[in-house]
């Protein structure tokens, strides 16, 4: 350790120190508070799953990563007339029969049915979990270790500190905030450099550097001609990865808004099917937070 690990109060002080205006602080600090909130929820879900790992049935979805995107599972019946089998991972042999929510007749889930559900606008089914939701997060798979909640939350509070440095109009003259689009991709690296210049430890500064997209590799930097030094800008540990995931659920657009997992999947698809699949794999890994509830709590628009 070559620097200090900020407290939450010190993280707030760093925001005040770098913010060029109240408008910039309100936008970026609020985003970081939201991401810290989602991060805390995701970490607590992961840790709850880790604690339960020894008592879960061997075929529990939290252990084997089996989700309702798999052809052997069913989607939730709220909008499709299909109800996921309550016995999956249960104590009655784990049968895989599905029943029609209206008629009670047994149905069979096929790849064609899954495709039909996707065509109806749902890329992500609810994971039929053995472990009840934790802090509003459902699904997810058991991590290899307990996650450090404090490290992840502090990292989340500072992950976007560099966005203050990529404002084209910073609001200091009372005008509307505007980001410098072509250089926005630099915000992670600039945040990392600024944090280390302030004496913040590398373990925290890396949250700023390594959260862009679903993991930005050297190959992608070169292939896309991005204005970054060729290097990997990917999470180095689970705590950094969970902040990267949480960050996708809220946008600093003006006005800011929340995105569901499905909404971000559509956004990720614009960068290729591999990018979209990487996001879907992360959702399966960490579970789905209750984004509509958070949008209501923070009084922001929701992209579903």
Short mmCIF file of C-alpha atoms in Angstrom, two decimals:
data_model
loop_
_atom_site.label_atom_id
_atom_site.label_comp_id
_atom_site.label_asym_id
_atom_site.label_seq_id
_atom_site.Cartn_x
_atom_site.Cartn_y
_atom_site.Cartn_z
CA UNK A 1 0.00 0.00 0.00
CA UNK A 2 1.49 3.30 -1.10
CA UNK A 3 -1.42 5.63 -0.38
CA UNK A 4 -4.47 5.97 1.82
CA UNK A 5 -7.89 4.31 1.59
CA UNK A 6 -10.43 7.13 1.78
CA UNK A 7 -13.40 6.98 4.10
CA UNK A 8 -16.78 7.83 2.60
CA UNK A 9 -16.44 11.33 4.08
CA UNK A 10 -13.02 11.71 2.46
CA UNK A 11 -14.44 10.46 -0.85
CA UNK A 12 -17.01 13.23 -0.66
CA UNK A 13 -14.24 15.75 0.05
CA UNK A 14 -12.42 14.59 -3.08
CA UNK A 15 -15.57 15.20 -5.12
CA UNK A 16 -15.85 18.72 -3.71
CA UNK A 17 -12.17 19.35 -4.38
CA UNK A 18 -12.30 18.49 -8.08
CA UNK A 19 -15.84 19.59 -8.97
CA UNK A 20 -15.78 22.81 -11.06
CA UNK A 21 -19.37 23.71 -10.19
CA UNK A 22 -22.33 22.71 -8.05
CA UNK A 23 -24.12 21.43 -11.14
CA UNK A 24 -21.19 19.15 -11.97
CA UNK A 25 -20.97 17.93 -8.38
CA UNK A 26 -24.70 17.24 -8.22
CA UNK A 27 -24.65 15.18 -11.42
CA UNK A 28 -21.46 13.18 -10.91
CA UNK A 29 -21.55 12.78 -7.13
CA UNK A 30 -25.18 11.65 -7.28
CA UNK A 31 -24.27 9.09 -9.94
CA UNK A 32 -21.50 7.77 -7.70
CA UNK A 33 -23.88 7.55 -4.73
CA UNK A 34 -26.27 5.52 -6.89
CA UNK A 35 -23.52 3.19 -8.09
CA UNK A 36 -22.28 2.78 -4.52
CA UNK A 37 -25.84 1.86 -3.50
CA UNK A 38 -26.14 -0.77 -6.24
CA UNK A 39 -22.63 -2.00 -5.50
CA UNK A 40 -23.50 -2.53 -1.85
CA UNK A 41 -26.60 -4.49 -2.86
CA UNK A 42 -24.70 -6.69 -5.32
CA UNK A 43 -21.88 -7.34 -2.84
CA UNK A 44 -24.31 -8.33 -0.11
CA UNK A 45 -26.04 -10.70 -2.52
CA UNK A 46 -22.71 -12.28 -3.45
CA UNK A 47 -21.72 -12.65 0.17
CA UNK A 48 -25.11 -14.11 1.08
CA UNK A 49 -24.66 -16.71 -1.65
CA UNK A 50 -21.13 -17.50 -0.48
CA UNK A 51 -22.34 -18.06 3.08
CA UNK A 52 -25.08 -20.40 1.80
CA UNK A 53 -22.85 -22.35 -0.58
CA UNK A 54 -22.46 -25.42 1.67
CA UNK A 55 -26.18 -25.82 2.31
CA UNK A 56 -27.43 -25.40 -1.26
CA UNK A 57 -28.68 -28.42 -3.23
CA UNK A 58 -26.00 -29.62 -5.61
CA UNK A 59 -28.14 -28.58 -8.60
CA UNK A 60 -29.03 -25.14 -7.21
CA UNK A 61 -28.82 -22.44 -9.92
CA UNK A 62 -26.62 -20.36 -7.62
CA UNK A 63 -24.01 -23.12 -7.75
CA UNK A 64 -24.17 -24.23 -11.37
CA UNK A 65 -25.03 -20.91 -13.01
CA UNK A 66 -28.26 -22.23 -14.51
CA UNK A 67 -30.56 -19.36 -15.44
CA UNK A 68 -33.80 -18.94 -17.31
CA UNK A 69 -31.86 -18.10 -20.45
CA UNK A 70 -31.10 -21.83 -20.64
CA UNK A 71 -33.45 -23.89 -22.75
CA UNK A 72 -34.18 -26.26 -19.86
CA UNK A 73 -35.75 -23.52 -17.76
CA UNK A 74 -38.91 -21.42 -18.08
CA UNK A 75 -39.60 -17.73 -17.97
CA UNK A 76 -41.66 -16.14 -15.25
CA UNK A 77 -45.39 -16.35 -15.92
CA UNK A 78 -46.28 -12.70 -15.25
CA UNK A 79 -46.42 -11.78 -18.93
CA UNK A 80 -46.10 -15.04 -20.81
CA UNK A 81 -48.49 -17.51 -19.23
CA UNK A 82 -45.50 -19.58 -18.14
CA UNK A 83 -44.54 -20.22 -14.56
CA UNK A 84 -41.11 -21.43 -13.56
CA UNK A 85 -41.25 -24.73 -11.75
CA UNK A 86 -41.08 -24.21 -8.00
CA UNK A 87 -39.39 -27.59 -7.58
CA UNK A 88 -36.18 -26.67 -9.38
CA UNK A 89 -33.41 -27.00 -6.85
CA UNK A 90 -35.93 -27.99 -4.21
CA UNK A 91 -36.39 -31.04 -2.03
CA UNK A 92 -38.72 -33.07 -4.25
CA UNK A 93 -36.17 -34.40 -6.67
CA UNK A 94 -35.69 -31.28 -8.71
CA UNK A 95 -38.24 -32.13 -11.42
CA UNK A 96 -38.23 -29.91 -14.46
CA UNK A 97 -41.92 -29.87 -15.34
CA UNK A 98 -43.49 -26.52 -16.17
CA UNK A 99 -47.15 -25.65 -15.89
CA UNK A 100 -49.30 -23.12 -17.67
CA UNK A 101 -50.10 -20.38 -15.18
CA UNK A 102 -53.71 -20.20 -16.36
CA UNK A 103 -54.72 -23.77 -17.20
CA UNK A 104 -52.33 -25.80 -15.06
CA UNK A 105 -51.46 -28.00 -18.06
CA UNK A 106 -47.89 -29.14 -18.34
CA UNK A 107 -45.89 -27.41 -21.07
CA UNK A 108 -42.43 -27.97 -22.43
CA UNK A 109 -39.92 -25.19 -22.74
CA UNK A 110 -38.05 -25.34 -26.02
CA UNK A 111 -35.44 -23.15 -27.72
CA UNK A 112 -38.24 -21.89 -29.96
CA UNK A 113 -40.20 -20.77 -26.92
CA UNK A 114 -37.14 -19.01 -25.60
CA UNK A 115 -36.68 -17.24 -28.94
CA UNK A 116 -40.33 -16.21 -28.90
CA UNK A 117 -39.88 -14.71 -25.47
CA UNK A 118 -36.83 -12.78 -26.67
CA UNK A 119 -38.77 -11.52 -29.67
CA UNK A 120 -41.36 -10.19 -27.27
CA UNK A 121 -38.68 -7.94 -25.83
CA UNK A 122 -37.28 -9.90 -22.91
CA UNK A 123 -33.62 -10.87 -23.19
CA UNK A 124 -33.29 -11.74 -19.54
CA UNK A 125 -35.54 -14.09 -17.64
CA UNK A 126 -35.86 -14.02 -13.89
CA UNK A 127 -33.44 -16.50 -12.40
CA UNK A 128 -35.32 -19.12 -10.43
CA UNK A 129 -33.25 -18.90 -7.29
CA UNK A 130 -33.01 -21.23 -4.33
CA UNK A 131 -31.84 -18.37 -2.10
CA UNK A 132 -34.43 -15.57 -1.66
CA UNK A 133 -33.51 -12.07 -2.91
CA UNK A 134 -30.93 -10.14 -0.89
CA UNK A 135 -31.32 -6.35 -0.65
CA UNK A 136 -33.56 -6.47 -3.71
CA UNK A 137 -31.09 -8.52 -5.78
CA UNK A 138 -32.27 -11.84 -7.18
CA UNK A 139 -30.26 -14.54 -8.91
CA UNK A 140 -26.50 -14.56 -9.13
CA UNK A 141 -24.00 -17.34 -8.63
CA UNK A 142 -21.80 -18.25 -5.68
CA UNK A 143 -18.50 -16.31 -5.76
CA UNK A 144 -15.15 -17.92 -4.99
CA UNK A 145 -14.72 -15.81 -1.85
CA UNK A 146 -16.35 -13.15 0.28
CA UNK A 147 -16.19 -9.68 -1.27
CA UNK A 148 -14.86 -6.65 0.63
CA UNK A 149 -17.94 -4.44 0.91
CA UNK A 150 -16.12 -1.36 2.18
CA UNK A 151 -13.47 -1.50 -0.55
CA UNK A 152 -16.12 -1.88 -3.25
CA UNK A 153 -18.36 0.91 -1.93
CA UNK A 154 -15.48 3.40 -1.56
CA UNK A 155 -14.29 2.42 -5.02
CA UNK A 156 -17.79 3.02 -6.37
CA UNK A 157 -17.89 6.47 -4.79
CA UNK A 158 -14.71 7.41 -6.67
CA UNK A 159 -14.96 5.36 -9.87
CA UNK A 160 -16.23 8.30 -11.96
CA UNK A 161 -14.15 11.07 -10.38
CA UNK A 162 -12.43 11.56 -13.75
CA UNK A 163 -15.66 12.64 -15.47
CA UNK A 164 -15.16 16.09 -13.94
CA UNK A 165 -12.08 16.29 -16.17
CA UNK A 166 -13.88 15.54 -19.45
CA UNK A 167 -16.52 18.27 -19.31
CA UNK A 168 -16.72 20.51 -22.38
CA UNK A 169 -18.94 22.92 -20.45
CA UNK A 170 -18.50 22.55 -16.71
CA UNK A 171 -21.38 24.69 -15.44
CA UNK A 172 -19.11 27.19 -13.71
CA UNK A 173 -20.69 30.03 -15.68
CA UNK A 174 -24.20 28.85 -14.90
CA UNK A 175 -24.55 27.23 -18.31
CA UNK A 176 -25.71 23.70 -19.08
CA UNK A 177 -23.30 20.86 -18.44
CA UNK A 178 -21.89 19.11 -21.48
CA UNK A 179 -19.36 16.30 -21.73
CA UNK A 180 -16.51 16.32 -24.24
CA UNK A 181 -17.76 13.37 -26.28
CA UNK A 182 -14.58 12.43 -28.19
CA UNK A 183 -12.50 12.47 -25.00
CA UNK A 184 -15.06 10.99 -22.63
CA UNK A 185 -13.39 7.58 -22.95
CA UNK A 186 -10.41 9.10 -21.11
CA UNK A 187 -12.33 9.74 -17.91
CA UNK A 188 -11.30 6.47 -16.28
CA UNK A 189 -7.59 6.96 -16.84
CA UNK A 190 -7.74 10.64 -15.91
CA UNK A 191 -9.59 9.77 -12.73
CA UNK A 192 -6.96 7.16 -11.89
CA UNK A 193 -4.14 9.65 -12.44
CA UNK A 194 -5.88 12.34 -10.39
CA UNK A 195 -6.61 10.02 -7.48
CA UNK A 196 -3.03 8.79 -7.29
CA UNK A 197 -1.83 12.42 -7.43
CA UNK A 198 -3.96 13.06 -4.34
CA UNK A 199 -2.29 10.24 -2.43
CA UNK A 200 -5.14 7.74 -2.84
CA UNK A 201 -3.99 4.14 -2.79
CA UNK A 202 -3.65 2.20 -6.03
CA UNK A 203 -6.27 -0.28 -4.84
CA UNK A 204 -8.90 2.48 -4.92
CA UNK A 205 -7.59 4.43 -7.91
CA UNK A 206 -7.92 1.30 -10.06
CA UNK A 207 -11.71 1.47 -9.70
CA UNK A 208 -11.60 4.61 -11.86
CA UNK A 209 -9.28 3.07 -14.43
CA UNK A 210 -10.97 -0.29 -14.84
CA UNK A 211 -14.74 0.20 -15.06
CA UNK A 212 -15.43 1.27 -18.66
CA UNK A 213 -18.02 -0.79 -20.55
CA UNK A 214 -17.86 -4.47 -19.69
CA UNK A 215 -14.05 -4.46 -19.63
CA UNK A 216 -11.92 -2.65 -22.19
CA UNK A 217 -9.03 -4.74 -23.49
CA UNK A 218 -5.82 -3.67 -25.20
CA UNK A 219 -7.01 -5.32 -28.39
CA UNK A 220 -10.21 -3.28 -28.34
CA UNK A 221 -8.31 -0.05 -27.69
CA UNK A 222 -6.11 -0.68 -30.72
CA UNK A 223 -8.83 -2.03 -33.02
CA UNK A 224 -11.18 0.87 -32.29
CA UNK A 225 -8.46 3.51 -32.44
CA UNK A 226 -9.40 4.81 -29.00
CA UNK A 227 -7.43 7.79 -27.62
CA UNK A 228 -5.97 5.69 -24.80
CA UNK A 229 -2.51 4.25 -24.25
CA UNK A 230 -2.73 0.62 -25.50
CA UNK A 231 -3.38 -1.42 -22.37
CA UNK A 232 -6.00 -3.52 -20.63
CA UNK A 233 -8.57 -1.47 -18.72
CA UNK A 234 -10.37 -4.38 -17.10
CA UNK A 235 -11.26 -5.20 -13.50
CA UNK A 236 -8.41 -6.72 -11.53
CA UNK A 237 -10.56 -8.28 -8.81
CA UNK A 238 -14.17 -9.05 -7.92
CA UNK A 239 -14.69 -5.73 -6.15
CA UNK A 240 -13.69 -3.79 -9.26
CA UNK A 241 -15.84 -6.03 -11.43
CA UNK A 242 -18.94 -5.54 -9.29
CA UNK A 243 -18.53 -1.74 -9.53
CA UNK A 244 -18.18 -2.05 -13.30
CA UNK A 245 -21.45 -4.00 -13.36
CA UNK A 246 -23.28 -1.59 -11.05
CA UNK A 247 -22.16 1.33 -13.19
CA UNK A 248 -24.15 0.05 -16.16
CA UNK A 249 -27.47 0.53 -14.37
CA UNK A 250 -27.30 4.34 -14.21
CA UNK A 251 -26.37 6.89 -16.86
CA UNK A 252 -24.99 10.40 -16.36
CA UNK A 253 -27.02 11.61 -19.32
CA UNK A 254 -28.67 14.99 -18.84
CA UNK A 255 -31.10 14.37 -17.27
CA UNK A 256 -29.67 11.17 -15.74
CA UNK A 257 -31.60 7.92 -15.94
CA UNK A 258 -31.60 4.29 -14.83
CA UNK A 259 -31.30 1.33 -17.18
CA UNK A 260 -32.60 -2.16 -16.57
CA UNK A 261 -30.37 -5.12 -17.38
CA UNK A 262 -32.28 -5.57 -20.61
CA UNK A 263 -31.92 -1.91 -21.56
CA UNK A 264 -28.17 -2.09 -21.12
CA UNK A 265 -28.07 -5.33 -23.12
CA UNK A 266 -29.54 -3.43 -26.06
CA UNK A 267 -26.91 -0.73 -25.61
CA UNK A 268 -24.11 -3.30 -25.37
CA UNK A 269 -25.33 -4.95 -28.57
CA UNK A 270 -24.31 -1.87 -30.54
CA UNK A 271 -20.68 -2.83 -29.85
CA UNK A 272 -21.15 -6.39 -31.07
CA UNK A 273 -22.70 -9.66 -29.98
CA UNK A 274 -19.62 -10.57 -27.93
CA UNK A 275 -20.01 -7.39 -25.93
CA UNK A 276 -23.68 -8.12 -25.35
CA UNK A 277 -22.94 -11.68 -24.26
CA UNK A 278 -20.27 -10.46 -21.86
CA UNK A 279 -22.93 -8.29 -20.20
CA UNK A 280 -25.46 -11.13 -20.04
CA UNK A 281 -22.82 -13.35 -18.43
CA UNK A 282 -22.16 -10.66 -15.81
CA UNK A 283 -25.88 -10.37 -15.06
CA UNK A 284 -26.06 -14.12 -14.59
CA UNK A 285 -23.02 -13.96 -12.30
CA UNK A 286 -24.12 -11.09 -10.06
CA UNK A 287 -27.91 -11.24 -10.25
CA UNK A 288 -30.44 -8.53 -11.01
CA UNK A 289 -31.01 -5.55 -8.67
CA UNK A 290 -34.43 -3.94 -8.35
CA UNK A 291 -33.75 -1.05 -10.72
CA UNK A 292 -37.37 0.18 -10.95
CA UNK A 293 -37.39 0.64 -7.18
CA UNK A 294 -34.13 2.60 -7.31
CA UNK A 295 -35.41 4.78 -10.14
CA UNK A 296 -38.42 5.61 -8.01
CA UNK A 297 -36.27 6.28 -4.94
CA UNK A 298 -33.98 8.69 -6.80
CA UNK A 299 -36.84 10.13 -8.89
CA UNK A 300 -35.21 9.42 -12.24
CA UNK A 301 -36.42 8.14 -15.59
CA UNK A 302 -36.19 4.40 -16.19
CA UNK A 303 -35.18 2.87 -19.53
CA UNK A 304 -36.67 -0.58 -19.49
#
